[in-house]
Coordinates of C-alpha atoms and ligand atoms in Angstrom, one line a residue:
X265 CA 123.1 -11.2 68.0
X266 CA 120.0 -11.3 65.9
X267 CA 119.3 -14.2 63.6
X268 CA 119.9 -12.1 60.5
X269 CA 123.1 -10.3 61.2
X270 CA 124.2 -7.2 59.2
X271 CA 127.6 -7.3 57.7
X272 CA 130.5 -6.2 59.9
X273 CA 131.1 -2.5 59.6
X274 CA 134.6 -1.1 60.1
X275 CA 135.5 2.6 60.2
X276 CA 138.8 3.6 58.6
X277 CA 140.8 6.7 59.6
X278 CA 144.3 7.9 60.0
X279 CA 146.8 10.7 60.2
X280 CA 150.2 9.6 59.0
X281 CA 153.2 11.8 59.7
X282 CA 156.8 11.0 60.5
X283 CA 158.0 13.9 62.6
X284 CA 161.5 15.1 62.4
X285 CA 161.7 17.4 65.5
X286 CA 165.0 18.9 64.2
X287 CA 163.3 20.2 61.0
X288 CA 162.4 23.9 60.8
X289 CA 159.5 23.1 58.5
X290 CA 156.3 22.8 60.7
X291 CA 153.6 20.3 59.8
X292 CA 150.8 22.8 59.8
X293 CA 147.3 22.4 58.4
X294 CA 148.5 23.7 55.0
X295 CA 151.2 21.0 55.0
X296 CA 148.6 18.3 55.3
X297 CA 146.1 19.9 53.0
X298 CA 148.8 20.2 50.3
X299 CA 149.1 16.5 50.2
X300 CA 145.4 16.0 50.8
X301 CA 143.1 15.7 53.8
X302 CA 140.8 13.1 52.2
X303 CA 137.3 12.1 53.2
X304 CA 135.0 9.2 52.3
X305 CA 135.3 8.1 48.6
X306 CA 138.2 10.5 48.0
X307 CA 140.3 8.0 50.1
X308 CA 139.1 5.1 47.9
X309 CA 139.9 7.1 44.7
X310 CA 143.4 8.1 45.8
X311 CA 144.5 4.9 47.5
X312 CA 142.2 2.1 46.3
X313 CA 144.6 0.9 43.6
X314 CA 147.8 1.6 45.4
X315 CA 149.8 -0.7 47.6
X316 CA 149.6 1.4 50.7
X317 CA 148.3 0.5 54.2
X318 CA 145.0 2.3 53.4
X319 CA 144.6 0.1 50.3
X320 CA 145.1 -3.0 52.5
X321 CA 142.4 -1.9 54.9
X322 CA 140.0 -1.2 52.0
X323 CA 140.8 -4.7 50.6
X324 CA 139.3 -6.2 53.7
X325 CA 135.9 -5.7 52.1
X326 CA 136.5 -8.2 49.4
X327 CA 138.8 -10.4 51.5
X328 CA 136.5 -10.9 54.5
X329 CA 133.1 -9.8 53.2
X330 CA 132.9 -6.8 55.5
X331 CA 132.1 -3.1 55.0
X332 CA 134.9 -0.6 55.3
X333 CA 133.8 3.0 55.5
X334 CA 136.7 5.4 54.9
X335 CA 136.2 8.4 57.1
X336 CA 139.2 10.7 57.0
X337 CA 142.8 10.0 56.1
X338 CA 145.7 12.3 55.6
X339 CA 149.3 11.6 54.8
X340 CA 151.9 14.4 54.7
X341 CA 155.6 14.4 53.8
X342 CA 157.8 13.9 56.8
X343 CA 158.7 17.3 58.3
X344 CA 158.9 19.2 61.5
X345 CA 156.5 19.0 64.5
X346 CA 152.8 18.9 63.9
X347 CA 151.3 22.2 65.0
X348 CA 148.7 22.1 67.8
X349 CA 146.1 23.6 65.4
X350 CA 146.7 21.0 62.7
X351 CA 146.5 18.2 65.1
X352 CA 143.3 19.4 66.7
X353 CA 141.6 20.1 63.4
X354 CA 142.5 16.8 61.8
X355 CA 142.1 14.5 64.8
X356 CA 139.1 16.4 66.0
X357 CA 137.4 15.6 62.7
X358 CA 138.5 12.0 62.7
X359 CA 136.9 11.5 66.2
X360 CA 133.8 13.5 65.1
X361 CA 133.3 11.3 62.1
X362 CA 133.8 8.1 64.1
X363 CA 131.2 9.3 66.6
X364 CA 128.8 10.3 63.9
X365 CA 129.1 7.1 61.9
X366 CA 128.9 4.7 64.8
X367 CA 128.2 2.3 66.3
X368 CA 131.1 0.4 64.7
X369 CA 132.0 -3.2 64.9
X370 CA 135.6 -2.2 64.7
X371 CA 137.9 0.7 63.7
X372 CA 141.0 0.6 61.6
X373 CA 143.7 3.2 62.1
X374 CA 146.5 3.9 59.6
X375 CA 149.1 5.8 61.5
X376 CA 152.8 6.3 61.1
X377 CA 153.9 5.7 64.7
X378 CA 156.5 8.5 64.8
X379 CA 154.2 11.5 65.0
X380 CA 155.0 14.4 67.3
X381 CA 152.7 17.4 67.9
X382 CA 153.5 20.6 69.7
X383 CA 151.2 19.4 72.5
X384 CA 151.6 15.6 72.4
X385 CA 155.1 14.2 72.2
X386 CA 153.4 10.8 71.5
X387 CA 150.9 12.1 69.0
X388 CA 150.0 8.6 67.8
X389 CA 149.1 7.6 71.3
X390 CA 146.8 10.6 71.6
X391 CA 145.0 9.6 68.4
X392 CA 144.5 6.1 69.8
X393 CA 143.4 7.5 73.1
X394 CA 140.8 9.7 71.6
X395 CA 139.5 7.1 69.2
X396 CA 139.3 4.5 72.1
X397 CA 137.4 7.1 74.2
X398 CA 134.9 7.7 71.3
X399 CA 134.1 4.0 70.7
X400 CA 134.4 2.7 74.2
X401 CA 136.4 -0.2 75.6
X402 CA 134.7 -3.0 73.8
X403 CA 135.1 -2.1 70.1
X404 CA 138.2 -3.7 68.5
X405 CA 140.7 -1.2 67.1
X406 CA 143.3 -2.3 64.7
X407 CA 146.3 0.0 64.1
X408 CA 149.0 -0.3 61.4
X409 CA 152.3 1.5 61.5
X410 CA 155.2 2.3 59.4
X411 CA 158.3 0.3 60.2
X412 CA 160.0 3.5 61.4
X413 CA 157.4 3.8 64.2
X414 CA 158.6 4.6 67.6
X415 CA 156.1 2.3 69.3
X416 CA 155.1 3.2 72.9
X417 CA 153.2 1.2 75.5
X418 CA 150.4 3.9 75.4
X419 CA 149.9 3.5 71.6
X420 CA 149.6 -0.3 71.9
X421 CA 147.5 -0.3 75.0
X422 CA 144.7 1.6 73.3
X423 CA 144.5 -0.9 70.4
X424 CA 143.3 -4.4 70.1
X425 CA 145.8 -5.4 67.4
X426 CA 148.9 -3.3 66.4
X427 CA 150.9 -4.2 63.3
X428 CA 154.0 -2.7 61.7
X429 CA 155.4 -3.1 58.2
X430 CA 158.0 -5.8 58.0
X431 CA 160.1 -4.5 55.1
X432 CA 162.3 -1.5 54.6
X433 CA 162.1 -0.3 51.9
X434 CA 158.4 -0.7 52.7
X435 CA 156.9 -3.0 50.1
X436 CA 154.4 -4.8 52.3
X437 CA 152.2 -1.9 53.6
X438 CA 149.1 -3.2 52.0
X439 CA 149.7 -6.8 53.0
X440 CA 150.3 -5.9 56.7
X441 CA 147.3 -3.7 56.9
X442 CA 145.1 -6.4 55.4
X443 CA 146.5 -8.8 58.0
X444 CA 145.6 -6.3 60.7
X445 CA 142.1 -6.0 59.4
X446 CA 141.7 -9.7 59.2
X447 CA 142.6 -10.1 62.9
X448 CA 140.1 -7.4 63.8
X449 CA 137.4 -9.2 61.8
X450 CA 138.3 -12.5 63.6
X451 CA 138.2 -10.7 66.9
X452 CA 134.7 -9.3 66.2
X453 CA 133.5 -12.8 65.2
X454 CA 134.9 -14.2 68.5
X455 CA 137.4 -16.4 66.8
X456 CA 140.4 -15.0 68.5
X457 CA 141.2 -12.9 71.6
X458 CA 144.4 -10.9 70.9
X459 CA 146.7 -10.0 73.8
X460 CA 149.7 -7.8 73.0
X461 CA 153.1 -7.4 74.6
X462 CA 155.5 -4.6 73.7
X463 CA 159.2 -4.6 74.6
X464 CA 161.3 -1.5 74.0
X465 CA 165.0 -1.7 74.0
X466 CA 167.2 1.3 74.9
X467 CA 168.7 1.6 71.4
X468 CA 168.3 3.6 68.3
X469 CA 169.1 1.9 65.0
X470 CA 171.1 4.1 62.6
X471 CA 169.5 4.8 59.3
X472 CA 172.3 3.2 57.3
X473 CA 171.6 0.0 59.2
X474 CA 167.9 -0.2 58.6
X475 CA 167.6 -2.0 55.3
X476 CA 165.8 -5.3 56.1
X477 CA 167.6 -7.3 53.5
X478 CA 171.0 -6.6 55.2
X479 CA 172.5 -7.4 58.6
X480 CA 171.6 -6.8 61.4
X481 CA 167.9 -6.4 60.2
X482 CA 168.1 -9.5 58.1
X483 CA 168.7 -11.7 61.2
X484 CA 166.3 -9.6 63.3
X485 CA 163.6 -10.2 60.7
X486 CA 164.4 -13.9 60.6
X487 CA 163.7 -13.9 64.4
X488 CA 160.5 -12.1 63.7
X489 CA 159.4 -14.7 61.2
X490 CA 160.2 -17.4 63.7
X491 CA 158.0 -15.8 66.3
X492 CA 155.2 -15.4 63.8
X493 CA 155.4 -19.1 63.2
X494 CA 155.0 -20.0 66.9
X495 CA 151.7 -21.7 67.9
X496 CA 149.3 -19.2 69.4
X497 CA 151.0 -16.1 68.1
X498 CA 148.6 -14.2 65.9
X499 CA 151.2 -11.6 64.6
X500 CA 154.4 -9.9 65.6
X501 CA 156.3 -6.8 64.7
X502 CA 159.7 -5.1 64.8
X503 CA 159.6 -1.3 64.8
X504 CA 163.0 0.0 63.7
X505 CA 162.3 3.3 65.2
X506 CA 162.8 6.8 63.9
X507 CA 165.8 8.5 65.4
X508 CA 165.1 12.1 64.6
X509 CA 162.1 12.4 66.8
X510 CA 163.4 13.8 70.1
X511 CA 160.8 12.2 72.3
X512 CA 160.8 9.7 75.1
X513 CA 159.4 6.8 73.0
X514 CA 162.1 7.1 70.3
X515 CA 163.9 3.8 69.7
X516 CA 163.5 0.3 68.6
X517 CA 160.6 -1.9 69.9
X518 CA 159.3 -5.5 69.5
X519 CA 155.7 -6.5 69.7
X520 CA 154.0 -9.9 69.8
X521 CA 150.2 -10.5 69.7
X522 CA 149.1 -13.9 71.0
X523 CA 145.7 -15.5 71.1
X524 CA 144.6 -15.1 74.7
X525 CA 148.0 -16.1 76.1
X526 CA 149.7 -13.2 77.7
X527 CA 152.8 -15.1 78.7
X528 CA 153.3 -16.3 75.1
X529 CA 153.1 -12.7 73.9
X530 CA 155.5 -11.4 76.5
X531 CA 158.0 -14.3 76.0
X532 CA 158.0 -13.7 72.2
X533 CA 158.5 -10.0 72.5
X534 CA 161.3 -10.4 75.0
X535 CA 163.0 -13.1 73.0
X536 CA 163.1 -10.9 69.9
X537 CA 164.3 -7.9 71.9
X538 CA 167.0 -9.8 73.7
X539 CA 168.3 -11.3 70.4
X540 CA 168.4 -7.9 68.7
X541 CA 170.1 -6.3 71.7
X542 CA 172.9 -8.9 71.3
X543 CA 173.5 -7.5 67.8
X544 CA 173.6 -3.9 68.9
X545 CA 177.3 -3.4 67.8
X546 CA 175.8 -3.7 64.3
X547 CA 173.3 -0.9 64.8
X548 CA 176.1 1.6 63.9
X549 CA 177.5 2.1 60.4
X550 CA 180.0 4.4 58.9
X551 CA 179.8 5.5 55.3
X552 CA 182.0 7.8 53.1
X553 CA 181.5 11.6 53.0
X554 CA 180.7 13.5 49.9
X555 CA 184.1 14.0 48.3
X556 CA 185.2 10.5 48.9
X557 CA 181.9 9.0 47.7
X558 CA 181.9 11.1 44.5
X559 CA 185.5 10.2 43.7
X560 CA 184.7 6.6 44.2
X561 CA 181.5 6.9 42.1
X562 CA 183.4 8.6 39.3
X563 CA 185.9 5.8 39.1
X564 CA 183.2 3.1 39.3
X565 CA 181.2 4.8 36.5
X566 CA 184.3 5.0 34.4
X567 CA 185.0 1.3 35.0
X568 CA 181.4 0.4 34.3
X569 CA 181.6 2.3 31.0
X570 CA 184.5 0.1 29.9
X571 CA 183.0 -3.0 31.3
X572 CA 185.7 -3.5 34.0
X573 CA 183.4 -3.7 37.0
X574 CA 184.1 -2.0 40.2
X575 CA 187.4 -0.3 40.6
X576 CA 190.0 -2.3 42.6
X577 CA 191.4 0.8 44.3
X578 CA 191.4 2.1 47.8
X579 CA 188.4 4.2 47.0
X580 CA 186.3 1.0 47.0
X581 CA 187.0 0.5 50.7
X582 CA 184.5 3.0 52.2
X583 CA 181.5 1.8 50.3
X584 CA 181.9 -1.8 51.3
X585 CA 180.5 -1.1 54.7
X586 CA 177.5 0.7 53.2
X587 CA 175.4 -2.3 52.2
X588 CA 177.3 -4.9 50.2
X589 CA 177.5 -2.9 46.9
X590 CA 179.2 -5.7 45.1
X591 CA 176.2 -7.9 45.2
X592 CA 173.9 -5.1 44.2
X593 CA 176.0 -4.3 41.2
X594 CA 175.6 -7.9 40.0
X595 CA 171.8 -7.6 40.2
X596 CA 171.5 -4.5 38.2
X597 CA 174.2 -5.1 35.7
X598 CA 177.4 -3.2 35.3
X599 CA 176.4 -0.4 32.9
X600 CA 173.9 1.7 34.8
X601 CA 174.6 4.9 36.8
X602 CA 176.1 4.8 40.2
X603 CA 173.5 6.0 42.6
X604 CA 174.6 8.0 45.6
X605 CA 172.2 8.2 48.6
X606 CA 172.2 11.7 50.2
X607 CA 171.7 10.5 53.7
X608 CA 171.6 13.9 55.4
X609 CA 168.8 15.2 53.1
X610 CA 166.5 12.2 53.2
X611 CA 163.2 13.5 52.0
X612 CA 161.4 10.5 53.3
X613 CA 162.9 11.2 56.8
X614 CA 162.1 14.9 56.9
X615 CA 164.9 16.4 54.8
X616 CA 164.2 19.7 53.0
X617 CA 165.0 18.2 49.6
X618 CA 167.2 21.1 48.6
X619 CA 170.6 20.2 50.0
X620 CA 173.4 21.2 47.6
X621 CA 176.2 19.3 49.4
X622 CA 176.6 16.7 46.7
X623 CA 176.0 19.1 43.8
X624 CA 178.6 21.6 45.1
X625 CA 181.1 18.7 45.6
X626 CA 180.4 17.3 42.1
X627 CA 181.0 20.7 40.5
X628 CA 184.1 21.3 42.5
X629 CA 185.5 17.9 41.6
X630 CA 184.6 18.2 37.9
X631 CA 182.3 15.2 37.9
X632 CA 180.6 14.7 34.6
X633 CA 177.1 13.2 33.9
X634 CA 175.8 14.0 37.4
X635 CA 172.1 14.3 38.2
X636 CA 170.4 15.6 41.3
X637 CA 166.8 16.6 42.1
X638 CA 166.2 19.8 44.1
X639 CA 163.0 21.1 45.6
X640 CA 163.3 24.8 44.5
X641 CA 160.1 26.6 43.4
X642 CA 161.9 29.9 42.8
X643 CA 164.4 28.2 40.4
X644 CA 161.5 26.5 38.6
X645 CA 159.9 30.0 38.1
X646 CA 163.2 31.3 36.7
X647 CA 163.4 28.4 34.3
X648 CA 159.8 29.0 33.3
X649 CA 160.6 32.6 32.5
X650 CA 163.6 31.4 30.3
X651 CA 161.4 28.9 28.5
X652 CA 162.5 25.6 27.0
X653 CA 165.7 26.0 25.2
X654 CA 166.5 29.2 27.1
X655 CA 169.9 29.7 28.7
X656 CA 169.9 30.9 32.3
X657 CA 172.3 31.5 35.2
X658 CA 170.8 31.2 38.7
X659 CA 171.4 30.0 42.2
X660 CA 169.8 26.7 43.1
X661 CA 169.0 24.9 46.3
X662 CA 169.7 25.4 50.0
X663 CA 166.8 27.8 50.6
X664 CA 165.2 26.1 53.6
X665 CA 167.7 26.5 56.4
X666 CA 171.5 26.8 56.8
X667 CA 172.1 23.2 57.4
X668 CA 172.1 21.7 53.9
X669 CA 174.9 23.5 52.1
X670 CA 174.7 26.9 50.3
X671 CA 172.9 27.9 47.1
X672 CA 175.0 26.9 44.1
X673 CA 175.5 29.1 41.1
X674 CA 174.8 27.2 37.8
X675 CA 174.5 28.2 34.2
X676 CA 172.5 26.0 31.9
X677 CA 169.9 25.4 29.2
X678 CA 166.3 24.5 30.1
X679 CA 165.7 21.1 28.6
X680 CA 162.0 20.6 29.6
X681 CA 159.2 22.1 31.6
X682 CA 156.5 19.7 32.8
X683 CA 153.5 19.6 35.1
X684 CA 155.1 17.2 37.5
X685 CA 152.3 14.6 37.5
X686 CA 153.6 11.1 37.4
X687 CA 152.3 7.6 38.1
X688 CA 154.2 4.4 39.1
X689 CA 152.3 1.2 38.9
X690 CA 155.4 -0.8 40.0
X691 CA 155.9 -1.5 43.7
X692 CA 157.3 1.6 45.4
X693 CA 158.3 2.3 49.0
X694 CA 155.1 2.7 51.0
X695 CA 153.1 1.5 48.0
X696 CA 152.4 5.0 46.6
X697 CA 151.2 5.2 43.0
X698 CA 150.3 8.8 42.1
X699 CA 152.8 11.6 42.5
X700 CA 152.6 15.4 42.2
X701 CA 156.0 17.2 42.0
X702 CA 154.3 20.4 40.7
X703 CA 155.8 22.4 37.9
X704 CA 159.1 20.8 37.1
X705 CA 162.1 22.1 35.1
X706 CA 165.1 20.1 33.8
X707 CA 168.3 22.2 33.6
X708 CA 171.4 20.9 31.7
X709 CA 174.3 22.9 33.1
X710 CA 177.4 24.0 31.2
X711 CA 179.5 21.7 33.3
X712 CA 177.6 18.5 32.4
X713 CA 175.2 18.2 35.3
X714 CA 171.5 17.7 35.0
X715 CA 169.3 19.3 37.7
X716 CA 165.7 18.5 38.1
X717 CA 164.0 21.3 39.9
X718 CA 160.6 20.8 41.5
X719 CA 157.8 23.0 42.9
X720 CA 156.6 20.4 45.4
X721 CA 158.6 18.2 47.7
X722 CA 158.5 14.5 46.6
X723 CA 160.6 11.7 47.9
X724 CA 162.7 10.0 45.2
X725 CA 160.9 6.7 45.2
X726 CA 160.0 6.4 41.5
X727 CA 162.0 6.6 38.3
X728 CA 158.9 8.0 36.7
X729 CA 160.0 11.3 38.3
X730 CA 162.9 11.3 35.9
X731 CA 161.2 9.9 32.8
X732 CA 158.1 12.1 33.1
X733 CA 160.5 15.1 33.0
X734 CA 162.2 13.8 29.9
X735 CA 165.3 12.3 31.6
X736 CA 166.5 8.8 30.9
X737 CA 168.2 7.6 34.1
X738 CA 170.5 5.3 32.1
X739 CA 171.9 8.3 30.3
X740 CA 173.6 9.5 33.5
X741 CA 176.9 8.4 35.1
X742 CA 176.0 9.4 38.7
X743 CA 172.6 10.1 40.2
X744 CA 172.2 11.6 43.7
X745 CA 169.0 10.5 45.4
X746 CA 167.8 12.2 48.6
X747 CA 167.0 9.1 50.6
X748 CA 168.7 6.1 52.2
X749 CA 166.5 3.0 51.8
X750 CA 163.3 4.2 50.3
X751 CA 164.7 4.9 46.8
X752 CA 166.0 1.4 46.4
X753 CA 163.0 -0.4 44.8
X754 CA 163.1 2.2 42.0
X755 CA 166.8 3.0 41.6
X756 CA 168.0 -0.6 42.0
X757 CA 166.4 -1.2 38.6
X758 CA 169.0 1.0 36.8
X759 CA 171.9 1.3 39.3
X760 CA 175.2 -0.4 38.6
X761 CA 175.9 0.3 42.3
X762 CA 174.4 2.1 45.3
X763 CA 176.6 4.1 47.7
X764 CA 175.4 5.7 50.9
X765 CA 176.9 9.1 51.6
X766 CA 177.4 10.6 55.0
X767 CA 176.1 14.1 54.3
X768 CA 175.1 16.7 56.9
X769 CA 171.5 17.7 57.6
X770 CA 168.4 17.0 59.6
X771 CA 168.6 13.3 58.7
X772 CA 172.3 12.9 59.2
X773 CA 173.3 9.3 60.1
X774 CA 175.4 10.1 63.1
X775 CA 173.0 10.8 66.0
X776 CA 175.8 12.2 68.1
X777 CA 175.6 15.4 66.0
X778 CA 172.0 16.2 67.3
X779 CA 171.1 18.0 70.5
X780 CA 168.5 15.8 72.1
X781 CA 166.6 17.0 75.1
X782 CA 163.7 14.5 75.6
X783 CA 164.8 11.1 74.5
X784 CA 165.5 8.3 76.9
X785 CA 168.9 8.0 78.5
X786 CA 170.9 5.9 78.4
X787 CA 170.3 5.0 74.8
X788 CA 172.7 3.0 72.7
X789 CA 174.8 3.9 70.7
X790 CA 174.8 7.5 72.1
X791 CA 175.4 6.1 75.6
X792 CA 177.3 2.8 75.0
X793 CA 176.8 1.9 78.7
X794 CA 173.0 1.3 78.2
X795 CA 171.9 -2.1 79.4
X796 CA 168.9 -4.3 78.6
X797 CA 166.8 -5.4 80.3
X798 CA 166.6 -1.9 81.7
X799 CA 167.4 -2.2 85.5
X800 CA 164.3 -1.4 87.6
X801 CA 162.0 -1.3 84.6
X802 CA 158.5 -2.4 85.3
X803 CA 157.0 -5.4 83.5
X804 CA 155.7 -4.5 80.0
X805 CA 152.7 -2.2 80.4
X806 CA 150.6 -4.1 77.8
Ligands
LIG74 ZN1 159.3 4.4 57.1

């Protein structure tokens, strides 16, 4: 070290993709470019004021007096497998920029943790491997992941510090990334010597059980907090896993990072894993199907309108297992719409965003005051042609594949046509702030449904999506949102109740309906005989 030391320089890069290997929509270069392959100050401009992981890495400059140089970052909507060409182009440029800008004191990687490419089933590990090869063994690398990461020993082994969001819905992305950067800075300064231990359990956590405020995650996160409070533990993580990636690393994992003490890290990771494993019976949840959920919601909305609270009928039974709807109703007040979560077409999990399962059922059952949002560029063009105030009959939805219902014939009047830009300064899932839904049409149908049609695929994580299109969410009786956990921060603000719905699709809750070829076996709950610790398993690789 020279007497006058230059400020610590950290390179920032990332490719963030949650890969649903059952989706027919490939993540090709256009898929990433459509969301933005951002370089240098474009990254600052897009994410600097957000609450995302990238924002947390950038905040390290002010928090720790270091220089963070954003190199390349791309986030794309969850979808099918990343094409070989997209992976090589993007990761090739990341590595090139890291090499060209070096030497670095450290590197910060914002990854998802559940990325799969055509060539690399563990695409995140391949990113880490290449970056490690570029900077050499001695440069600290910090990596932050989404809580849906399928963490693998290979991913962790290439990093110095790995972190994972600790909330689902994800409201702490910025905070966790900043923590990761802080540990990297302390490592560079020689203040700490991180050692990591990863413990995978042979289990997949169903999506309807992933909300961190509700059991079993509430207790698992309490264990995580306890570990983080142990002396000598620098940080720790629980990765819930992403069950629709048919790859070997798919499943739940536990990570502890200790200061120089390998045994402490290993003990902490194993303790969390063992405690979670004991709760595995709670990893499975059953929620009502479309007709049952809609009938229940219709009654609940009627009761809410008359101020009677939730209906005391048999229909209330299926929702109770969903996620304690009674307590949520109290939080939001009794008068708002009932929000149905379209579990099988979860846009934030790789759903196509055009499932008509709930719309078709709502029409068939004569449900009034129903709203859904469909990704349907052709329908938007038809509405554009009709113009605001125009009446139109058309088929909507179900254009991506044959697994999310059939196109539904509707007749209606075009209420608004908008550009689809919207901004949400409130905390959103993942911390996103700026949204582009593309040309957007609102259609009021003759049978009292409101359909928001979009040109681009956007997860329903902001109410501004409705208000920017001229729709007041409080004016509806029932809103269908294509997500499970991620819409909650937004929709809980208006919902009288939230009901999860067991709809079919590429993000369906019941994993037994998927044909897996590459995942580990046995894996709970698909193979209930799975045991942990796994017999004959080697000691943790990292
Ligand atoms: Zn996630």
